mmCIF file of C-alpha atoms in Angstrom:
data_model
loop_
_atom_site.group_PDB
_atom_site.id
_atom_site.type_symbol
_atom_site.label_atom_id
_atom_site.label_comp_id
_atom_site.label_asym_id
_atom_site.label_seq_id
_atom_site.Cartn_x
_atom_site.Cartn_y
_atom_site.Cartn_z
ATOM 1 C CA MET A 1 80.771 63.525 83.962
ATOM 2 C CA HIS A 2 81.198 63.811 87.701
ATOM 3 C CA ASP A 3 80.161 60.708 89.582
ATOM 4 C CA PRO A 4 78.161 61.703 92.655
ATOM 5 C CA HIS A 5 78.922 58.386 94.352
ATOM 6 C CA SER A 6 82.654 59.164 94.346
ATOM 7 C CA THR A 7 82.062 61.415 97.373
ATOM 8 C CA THR A 8 81.996 58.311 99.564
ATOM 9 C CA LEU A 9 85.194 56.921 101.076
ATOM 10 C CA PRO A 10 86.742 53.761 99.564
ATOM 11 C CA PRO A 11 85.936 50.529 101.527
ATOM 12 C CA ARG A 12 89.431 50.207 103.032
ATOM 13 C CA ARG A 13 88.899 53.553 104.824
ATOM 14 C CA LEU A 14 85.152 53.188 105.290
ATOM 15 C CA LEU A 15 85.198 49.928 107.252
ATOM 16 C CA PRO A 16 87.540 50.892 110.155
ATOM 17 C CA ARG A 17 85.683 54.135 110.777
ATOM 18 C CA THR A 18 82.309 52.391 110.733
ATOM 19 C CA LEU A 19 83.548 49.679 113.112
ATOM 20 C CA ALA A 20 84.853 52.405 115.444
ATOM 21 C CA LEU A 21 81.436 54.086 115.370
ATOM 22 C CA LEU A 22 79.733 50.771 116.158
ATOM 23 C CA ALA A 23 82.077 50.336 119.132
ATOM 24 C CA VAL A 24 81.139 53.823 120.391
ATOM 25 C CA LEU A 25 77.462 52.996 119.959
ATOM 26 C CA LEU A 26 77.713 49.732 121.912
ATOM 27 C CA ALA A 27 79.770 51.419 124.637
ATOM 28 C CA SER A 28 77.198 54.207 124.941
ATOM 29 C CA ILE A 29 74.409 51.618 125.370
ATOM 30 C CA VAL A 30 76.270 49.717 128.102
ATOM 31 C CA LEU A 31 77.231 52.978 129.835
ATOM 32 C CA ALA A 32 73.696 54.398 129.697
ATOM 33 C CA VAL A 33 72.158 51.186 131.038
ATOM 34 C CA GLY A 34 74.740 50.841 133.809
ATOM 35 C CA LEU A 35 74.792 54.389 135.183
ATOM 36 C CA GLY A 36 72.044 55.638 137.458
ATOM 37 C CA SER A 37 70.953 55.703 141.096
ATOM 38 C CA VAL A 38 72.100 52.056 141.222
ATOM 39 C CA PHE A 39 75.434 51.490 139.466
ATOM 40 C CA ILE A 40 75.569 48.287 137.426
ATOM 41 C CA PRO A 41 79.050 47.293 136.161
ATOM 42 C CA PRO A 42 79.421 46.769 132.387
ATOM 43 C CA ALA A 43 79.951 42.993 132.726
ATOM 44 C CA GLU A 44 76.751 42.710 134.751
ATOM 45 C CA VAL A 45 74.882 44.865 132.196
ATOM 46 C CA LEU A 46 75.942 42.495 129.412
ATOM 47 C CA GLY A 47 74.951 39.506 131.530
ATOM 48 C CA ALA A 48 71.549 41.023 132.284
ATOM 49 C CA LEU A 49 70.975 41.724 128.588
ATOM 50 C CA TRP A 50 71.856 38.131 127.714
ATOM 51 C CA ARG A 51 69.640 36.665 130.457
ATOM 52 C CA GLY A 52 66.787 38.895 129.314
ATOM 53 C CA VAL A 53 67.119 37.684 125.722
ATOM 54 C CA LEU A 54 67.075 34.058 126.926
ATOM 55 C CA SER A 55 64.012 34.724 129.093
ATOM 56 C CA LEU A 56 62.054 35.898 126.029
ATOM 57 C CA GLY A 57 62.163 32.338 124.741
ATOM 58 C CA SER A 58 61.945 30.439 128.020
ATOM 59 C CA GLY A 59 59.486 32.709 129.854
ATOM 60 C CA ALA A 60 61.750 32.763 132.944
ATOM 61 C CA GLU A 61 61.174 35.562 135.498
ATOM 62 C CA LEU A 62 63.798 38.302 135.805
ATOM 63 C CA SER A 63 65.165 39.311 139.203
ATOM 64 C CA GLY A 64 67.532 41.804 140.873
ATOM 65 C CA ASN A 65 69.401 44.160 138.553
ATOM 66 C CA ASP A 66 67.935 42.380 135.525
ATOM 67 C CA ILE A 67 64.613 44.068 136.330
ATOM 68 C CA ILE A 68 66.279 47.499 136.521
ATOM 69 C CA VAL A 69 67.990 46.875 133.197
ATOM 70 C CA TRP A 70 64.999 45.532 131.243
ATOM 71 C CA GLN A 71 62.053 47.336 132.755
ATOM 72 C CA ILE A 72 63.477 50.760 133.647
ATOM 73 C CA ARG A 73 66.652 51.712 131.785
ATOM 74 C CA LEU A 74 66.651 49.744 128.537
ATOM 75 C CA PRO A 75 63.313 51.110 127.203
ATOM 76 C CA ARG A 76 64.658 54.654 127.652
ATOM 77 C CA VAL A 77 67.937 53.761 125.940
ATOM 78 C CA VAL A 78 66.186 52.017 123.029
ATOM 79 C CA MET A 79 63.867 55.017 122.614
ATOM 80 C CA GLY A 80 66.986 57.221 122.439
ATOM 81 C CA LEU A 81 68.480 54.956 119.771
ATOM 82 C CA VAL A 82 65.330 55.065 117.626
ATOM 83 C CA VAL A 83 64.752 58.817 118.005
ATOM 84 C CA GLY A 84 68.395 59.730 117.400
ATOM 85 C CA ALA A 85 68.548 57.548 114.296
ATOM 86 C CA CYS A 86 65.269 58.958 112.931
ATOM 87 C CA LEU A 87 66.179 62.619 113.418
ATOM 88 C CA SER A 88 69.651 62.158 111.903
ATOM 89 C CA VAL A 89 68.448 60.252 108.828
ATOM 90 C CA CYS A 90 65.653 62.792 108.268
ATOM 91 C CA GLY A 91 68.094 65.694 108.613
ATOM 92 C CA ALA A 92 70.456 64.162 106.060
ATOM 93 C CA ALA A 93 67.554 63.483 103.675
ATOM 94 C CA PHE A 94 66.146 67.016 104.003
ATOM 95 C CA GLN A 95 69.597 68.526 103.405
ATOM 96 C CA GLY A 96 70.054 66.315 100.355
ATOM 97 C CA VAL A 97 66.664 66.790 98.746
ATOM 98 C CA PHE A 98 66.700 70.594 99.173
ATOM 99 C CA ARG A 99 70.475 70.850 98.648
ATOM 100 C CA ASN A 100 70.535 73.042 101.728
ATOM 101 C CA PRO A 101 73.059 72.366 104.534
ATOM 102 C CA LEU A 102 70.855 74.121 107.104
ATOM 103 C CA ALA A 103 67.729 72.033 106.507
ATOM 104 C CA ASP A 104 66.639 69.721 109.310
ATOM 105 C CA PRO A 105 63.299 68.643 110.858
ATOM 106 C CA TYR A 106 63.664 71.254 113.600
ATOM 107 C CA LEU A 107 64.386 74.235 111.343
ATOM 108 C CA LEU A 108 61.761 73.312 108.728
ATOM 109 C CA GLY A 109 58.975 73.310 111.304
ATOM 110 C CA VAL A 110 58.312 69.561 110.969
ATOM 111 C CA ALA A 111 59.309 68.792 114.563
ATOM 112 C CA SER A 112 57.243 71.718 115.890
ATOM 113 C CA GLY A 113 54.240 70.489 113.901
ATOM 114 C CA GLY A 114 54.647 66.988 115.266
ATOM 115 C CA ALA A 115 55.048 68.359 118.784
ATOM 116 C CA LEU A 116 51.849 70.398 118.458
ATOM 117 C CA GLY A 117 49.966 67.338 117.212
ATOM 118 C CA ALA A 118 51.214 65.277 120.131
ATOM 119 C CA THR A 119 50.432 68.083 122.595
ATOM 120 C CA VAL A 120 46.866 68.298 121.271
ATOM 121 C CA GLY A 121 46.509 64.568 121.899
ATOM 122 C CA ILE A 122 48.024 64.748 125.404
ATOM 123 C CA VAL A 123 45.917 67.727 126.523
ATOM 124 C CA ALA A 124 42.743 66.240 125.034
ATOM 125 C CA GLY A 125 43.425 62.957 126.827
ATOM 126 C CA TRP A 126 43.443 60.849 123.662
ATOM 127 C CA PRO A 127 44.722 57.245 123.876
ATOM 128 C CA ARG A 128 48.533 57.177 123.950
ATOM 129 C CA SER A 129 48.607 54.901 120.908
ATOM 130 C CA SER A 130 46.927 57.631 118.799
ATOM 131 C CA ILE A 131 49.605 60.257 119.576
ATOM 132 C CA PRO A 132 51.914 59.313 116.628
ATOM 133 C CA LEU A 133 49.042 59.677 114.143
ATOM 134 C CA SER A 134 48.156 63.105 115.502
ATOM 135 C CA ALA A 135 51.844 64.095 115.394
ATOM 136 C CA LEU A 136 52.133 62.854 111.800
ATOM 137 C CA ALA A 137 49.098 64.840 110.614
ATOM 138 C CA PHE A 138 50.386 68.072 112.116
ATOM 139 C CA ALA A 139 53.964 67.426 110.910
ATOM 140 C CA LEU A 140 52.784 66.995 107.318
ATOM 141 C CA ALA A 141 50.672 70.154 107.569
ATOM 142 C CA ALA A 142 53.660 72.077 108.964
ATOM 143 C CA VAL A 143 56.121 71.025 106.271
ATOM 144 C CA GLY A 144 53.471 71.637 103.586
ATOM 145 C CA THR A 145 53.015 75.182 104.865
ATOM 146 C CA THR A 146 56.785 75.761 104.989
ATOM 147 C CA LEU A 147 57.221 74.572 101.407
ATOM 148 C CA ALA A 148 54.277 76.640 100.165
ATOM 149 C CA LEU A 149 55.618 79.808 101.819
ATOM 150 C CA SER A 150 59.172 79.347 100.524
ATOM 151 C CA ARG A 151 58.467 78.198 96.988
ATOM 152 C CA GLU A 152 59.620 80.267 94.014
ATOM 153 C CA GLY A 153 58.352 78.444 90.953
ATOM 154 C CA ARG A 154 59.890 74.976 91.236
ATOM 155 C CA ARG A 155 62.695 76.138 93.480
ATOM 156 C CA PHE A 156 63.012 76.344 97.258
ATOM 157 C CA PRO A 157 65.719 78.997 97.895
ATOM 158 C CA PRO A 158 67.688 78.152 101.055
ATOM 159 C CA THR A 159 67.163 81.469 102.820
ATOM 160 C CA ARG A 160 63.406 81.525 102.161
ATOM 161 C CA LEU A 161 63.137 77.884 103.187
ATOM 162 C CA ILE A 162 64.821 78.435 106.544
ATOM 163 C CA LEU A 163 62.952 81.688 107.236
ATOM 164 C CA ALA A 164 59.615 80.060 106.404
ATOM 165 C CA GLY A 165 60.485 77.058 108.576
ATOM 166 C CA VAL A 166 61.450 79.258 111.514
ATOM 167 C CA VAL A 167 58.234 81.282 111.203
ATOM 168 C CA VAL A 168 56.037 78.178 110.928
ATOM 169 C CA GLY A 169 57.860 76.524 113.817
ATOM 170 C CA SER A 170 57.520 79.645 115.999
ATOM 171 C CA VAL A 171 53.794 79.956 115.340
ATOM 172 C CA LEU A 172 53.214 76.284 116.087
ATOM 173 C CA SER A 173 55.332 76.529 119.249
ATOM 174 C CA ALA A 174 53.154 79.456 120.365
ATOM 175 C CA PHE A 175 50.056 77.265 119.918
ATOM 176 C CA THR A 176 51.772 74.520 121.895
ATOM 177 C CA THR A 177 52.525 76.942 124.738
ATOM 178 C CA PHE A 178 48.904 78.096 124.681
ATOM 179 C CA LEU A 179 47.719 74.504 125.059
ATOM 180 C CA ILE A 180 50.133 73.935 127.941
ATOM 181 C CA LEU A 181 48.684 76.916 129.793
ATOM 182 C CA ARG A 182 45.143 75.718 129.073
ATOM 183 C CA GLY A 183 45.774 72.167 130.244
ATOM 184 C CA GLU A 184 46.950 72.981 133.755
ATOM 185 C CA ASP A 185 46.483 69.475 135.148
ATOM 186 C CA ARG A 186 48.765 68.065 132.450
ATOM 187 C CA ALA A 187 51.078 71.098 132.305
ATOM 188 C CA ARG A 188 54.126 69.405 133.825
ATOM 189 C CA GLN A 189 53.930 66.439 131.469
ATOM 190 C CA VAL A 190 53.465 68.651 128.416
ATOM 191 C CA LEU A 191 56.178 71.123 129.499
ATOM 192 C CA ALA A 192 58.680 68.282 129.911
ATOM 193 C CA TYR A 193 57.573 67.039 126.511
ATOM 194 C CA THR A 194 58.239 70.372 124.758
ATOM 195 C CA LEU A 195 61.738 70.493 126.266
ATOM 196 C CA GLY A 196 62.501 66.989 125.009
ATOM 197 C CA ASP A 197 62.510 64.130 127.495
ATOM 198 C CA LEU A 198 63.060 60.383 127.202
ATOM 199 C CA GLY A 199 62.084 59.782 130.817
ATOM 200 C CA PHE A 200 58.486 58.777 130.112
ATOM 201 C CA SER A 201 59.456 56.119 127.557
ATOM 202 C CA GLY A 202 58.269 52.535 127.963
ATOM 203 C CA TRP A 203 58.384 49.411 125.831
ATOM 204 C CA ARG A 204 54.836 50.035 124.574
ATOM 205 C CA ASP A 205 55.852 53.500 123.314
ATOM 206 C CA VAL A 206 58.928 52.082 121.573
ATOM 207 C CA LEU A 207 56.870 49.399 119.828
ATOM 208 C CA THR A 208 54.216 51.961 118.798
ATOM 209 C CA ILE A 209 56.612 54.305 117.008
ATOM 210 C CA LEU A 210 58.906 51.609 115.615
ATOM 211 C CA PRO A 211 56.845 50.852 112.451
ATOM 212 C CA TYR A 212 56.689 54.561 111.504
ATOM 213 C CA ALA A 213 60.420 54.932 112.116
ATOM 214 C CA VAL A 214 61.424 51.797 110.215
ATOM 215 C CA ILE A 215 59.189 52.513 107.208
ATOM 216 C CA GLY A 216 60.071 56.228 107.055
ATOM 217 C CA CYS A 217 63.831 55.704 107.361
ATOM 218 C CA GLY A 218 63.685 52.629 105.115
ATOM 219 C CA VAL A 219 62.069 54.625 102.310
ATOM 220 C CA LEU A 220 64.666 57.380 102.676
ATOM 221 C CA MET A 221 67.542 54.884 102.491
ATOM 222 C CA ALA A 222 65.979 53.265 99.428
ATOM 223 C CA LEU A 223 66.082 56.694 97.754
ATOM 224 C CA ALA A 224 69.777 57.243 98.526
ATOM 225 C CA ARG A 225 70.979 56.765 94.941
ATOM 226 C CA ALA A 226 68.370 59.218 93.618
ATOM 227 C CA LEU A 227 69.418 61.730 96.282
ATOM 228 C CA ASP A 228 73.018 61.376 95.150
ATOM 229 C CA THR A 229 72.022 62.063 91.558
ATOM 230 C CA LEU A 230 69.964 65.077 92.642
ATOM 231 C CA GLN A 231 73.151 66.712 93.962
ATOM 232 C CA LEU A 232 74.159 67.252 90.312
ATOM 233 C CA GLY A 233 71.222 69.655 89.870
ATOM 234 C CA ASP A 234 67.583 69.296 88.872
ATOM 235 C CA LEU A 235 68.212 69.447 85.113
ATOM 236 C CA THR A 236 70.937 66.810 85.167
ATOM 237 C CA ALA A 237 68.928 64.587 87.514
ATOM 238 C CA ARG A 238 65.916 64.752 85.181
ATOM 239 C CA SER A 239 68.111 63.938 82.181
ATOM 240 C CA LEU A 240 69.316 60.841 84.085
ATOM 241 C CA GLY A 241 65.727 59.720 84.656
ATOM 242 C CA VAL A 242 65.121 60.946 88.203
ATOM 243 C CA PRO A 243 61.534 62.238 88.701
ATOM 244 C CA VAL A 244 62.652 65.236 90.756
ATOM 245 C CA GLU A 245 59.279 66.556 91.948
ATOM 246 C CA ARG A 246 58.031 63.063 92.847
ATOM 247 C CA LEU A 247 61.302 62.366 94.659
ATOM 248 C CA ARG A 248 60.981 65.557 96.735
ATOM 249 C CA LEU A 249 57.389 64.761 97.656
ATOM 250 C CA LEU A 250 58.263 61.198 98.662
ATOM 251 C CA VAL A 251 61.238 62.319 100.758
ATOM 252 C CA VAL A 252 59.168 64.982 102.519
ATOM 253 C CA ILE A 253 56.378 62.503 103.372
ATOM 254 C CA ALA A 254 58.753 59.753 104.537
ATOM 255 C CA ALA A 255 60.909 62.152 106.569
ATOM 256 C CA SER A 256 57.836 63.774 108.120
ATOM 257 C CA ALA A 257 56.489 60.346 109.130
ATOM 258 C CA ALA A 258 59.785 59.376 110.749
ATOM 259 C CA THR A 259 60.117 62.778 112.454
ATOM 260 C CA ALA A 260 56.561 62.581 113.767
ATOM 261 C CA ALA A 261 57.364 59.156 115.201
ATOM 262 C CA ALA A 262 60.518 60.555 116.798
ATOM 263 C CA VAL A 263 58.782 63.456 118.535
ATOM 264 C CA ALA A 264 55.507 61.683 119.308
ATOM 265 C CA TYR A 265 56.461 60.545 122.821
ATOM 266 C CA VAL A 266 59.698 62.349 123.624
ATOM 267 C CA GLY A 267 59.054 65.895 122.412
ATOM 268 C CA ILE A 268 61.172 68.375 120.512
ATOM 269 C CA ILE A 269 64.841 67.408 120.474
ATOM 270 C CA GLY A 270 66.510 70.014 118.323
ATOM 271 C CA PHE A 271 69.665 70.104 116.224
ATOM 272 C CA VAL A 272 70.370 66.334 116.127
ATOM 273 C CA GLY A 273 69.233 66.271 112.493
ATOM 274 C CA LEU A 274 71.468 69.234 111.720
ATOM 275 C CA VAL A 275 74.663 68.337 113.552
ATOM 276 C CA VAL A 276 74.982 64.602 112.907
ATOM 277 C CA PRO A 277 74.809 64.565 109.061
ATOM 278 C CA HIS A 278 77.477 67.297 108.880
ATOM 279 C CA LEU A 279 79.824 65.408 111.177
ATOM 280 C CA VAL A 280 79.258 62.203 109.186
ATOM 281 C CA ARG A 281 80.015 63.997 105.895
ATOM 282 C CA LEU A 282 83.316 65.229 107.333
ATOM 283 C CA VAL A 283 84.417 61.708 108.324
ATOM 284 C CA TRP A 284 82.676 59.351 105.848
ATOM 285 C CA GLY A 285 81.935 61.540 102.816
ATOM 286 C CA ALA A 286 78.731 62.902 101.291
ATOM 287 C CA GLY A 287 77.360 59.932 99.314
ATOM 288 C CA HIS A 288 73.854 59.230 100.621
ATOM 289 C CA ARG A 289 74.181 55.420 100.425
ATOM 290 C CA VAL A 290 76.706 55.707 103.261
ATOM 291 C CA LEU A 291 75.603 59.016 104.763
ATOM 292 C CA LEU A 292 72.083 57.862 105.672
ATOM 293 C CA PRO A 293 72.875 54.582 107.501
ATOM 294 C CA VAL A 294 75.976 55.984 109.199
ATOM 295 C CA SER A 295 73.977 59.038 110.310
ATOM 296 C CA ALA A 296 71.485 56.628 111.877
ATOM 297 C CA LEU A 297 74.257 54.977 113.916
ATOM 298 C CA ALA A 298 75.904 58.269 114.873
ATOM 299 C CA GLY A 299 72.591 59.929 115.778
ATOM 300 C CA ALA A 300 71.610 56.975 117.937
ATOM 301 C CA ALA A 301 74.915 57.117 119.827
ATOM 302 C CA LEU A 302 74.745 60.901 120.220
ATOM 303 C CA LEU A 303 71.238 60.912 121.663
ATOM 304 C CA VAL A 304 71.923 58.077 124.093
ATOM 305 C CA LEU A 305 75.002 59.920 125.385
ATOM 306 C CA ALA A 306 73.126 63.250 125.507
ATOM 307 C CA ASP A 307 70.340 61.616 127.514
ATOM 308 C CA LEU A 308 72.910 60.089 129.851
ATOM 309 C CA LEU A 309 74.398 63.572 130.357
ATOM 310 C CA SER A 310 70.968 65.058 131.010
ATOM 311 C CA ARG A 311 70.048 62.591 133.751
ATOM 312 C CA THR A 312 73.422 62.688 135.492
ATOM 313 C CA THR A 313 73.807 66.508 135.553
ATOM 314 C CA ILE A 314 71.656 69.554 136.375
ATOM 315 C CA LEU A 315 70.651 69.919 132.693
ATOM 316 C CA SER A 316 67.860 67.363 133.371
ATOM 317 C CA GLN A 317 66.289 67.408 129.840
ATOM 318 C CA VAL A 318 67.897 65.809 126.788
ATOM 319 C CA GLY A 319 66.455 68.572 124.574
ATOM 320 C CA VAL A 320 68.388 71.134 126.612
ATOM 321 C CA VAL A 321 71.646 69.204 126.067
ATOM 322 C CA THR A 322 71.194 68.876 122.287
ATOM 323 C CA THR A 323 70.257 72.546 121.966
ATOM 324 C CA LEU A 324 73.345 73.617 123.924
ATOM 325 C CA LEU A 325 75.467 71.446 121.602
ATOM 326 C CA GLY A 326 73.660 72.304 118.379
ATOM 327 C CA GLY A 327 73.222 76.069 118.802
ATOM 328 C CA PRO A 328 76.948 76.904 118.555
ATOM 329 C CA PHE A 329 77.311 74.371 115.729
ATOM 330 C CA PHE A 330 74.527 76.126 113.788
ATOM 331 C CA LEU A 331 76.257 79.507 114.254
ATOM 332 C CA TRP A 332 79.520 77.945 113.027
ATOM 333 C CA LEU A 333 77.741 76.706 109.895
ATOM 334 C CA LEU A 334 76.359 80.189 109.243
ATOM 335 C CA ALA A 335 79.809 81.752 109.716
ATOM 336 C CA ARG A 336 81.419 79.187 107.419
ATOM 337 C CA GLY A 337 78.762 79.813 104.760
ATOM 338 C CA ARG A 338 79.430 83.558 104.929
ATOM 339 C CA SER A 339 83.198 83.063 104.553
ATOM 340 C CA ASP A 340 82.632 80.745 101.558
#
């Protein structure tokens, strides 16, 4: 019998590539923290990070560039790391559980549902700490609607799934636009939100979404072995003791929670969950025990670099950058699927 775990690279090839990815991730953090209206050299960035860590224990006051690093740039970078990791892990999990290479939080309507929930909270003036809960409720409703519309018996055919997700996402986006027009005094904030923006991120926001992100992604990674077995088909997975329907429900809930956390404060950032898992499969293999954590690292690095590009060029919104990168990639996937 085919072993689904054999799709992962052997350790002697896995380790160097993972270390290289970690180096890229660390470099992207230093670069993103150092570049801005005030340039801070990499050595000084590392020094500021170290002094900030020491001050947490000693209570010492920060000064000079240390304040820029810890109070202005680092919260934005950390938010990018969390959001990029969440979207990438959720995309890989959705693609695995539905066995559909085009599935991701953006295309299944989950991100649009979360964005609508957050927009409702922003326009209504709800406390900022309640935004993730509102986003989660709407994200779950959106993915539930997508699954109900696309279901054929116990199956979720890829084409119907994507079409249903696009329709649900479009309808929810229309509601979001309506709310933007209604809430004129908050229009700029909400418009920036719908285009995807890390610029409003603070430490309080990061700490608010972190539990949702950690629990959601942690559950998905704990299900990696079951997701690998599911790639052999529903019948085989059931014969090997995998409760397929319960697994799908658990993955959908966990991924929706993590996606809602990701979009709660930064808005819709499309295609990260689609692009990153595919790139990771090409380099590291398709086994979910490696795919999910490596996607988290790669997605974090990608979003930090995309945000850096957005704030140092005329593109201005990180969601615009990821869409410009992900749109052509999506078309390439469609073309490759047709040729196969």
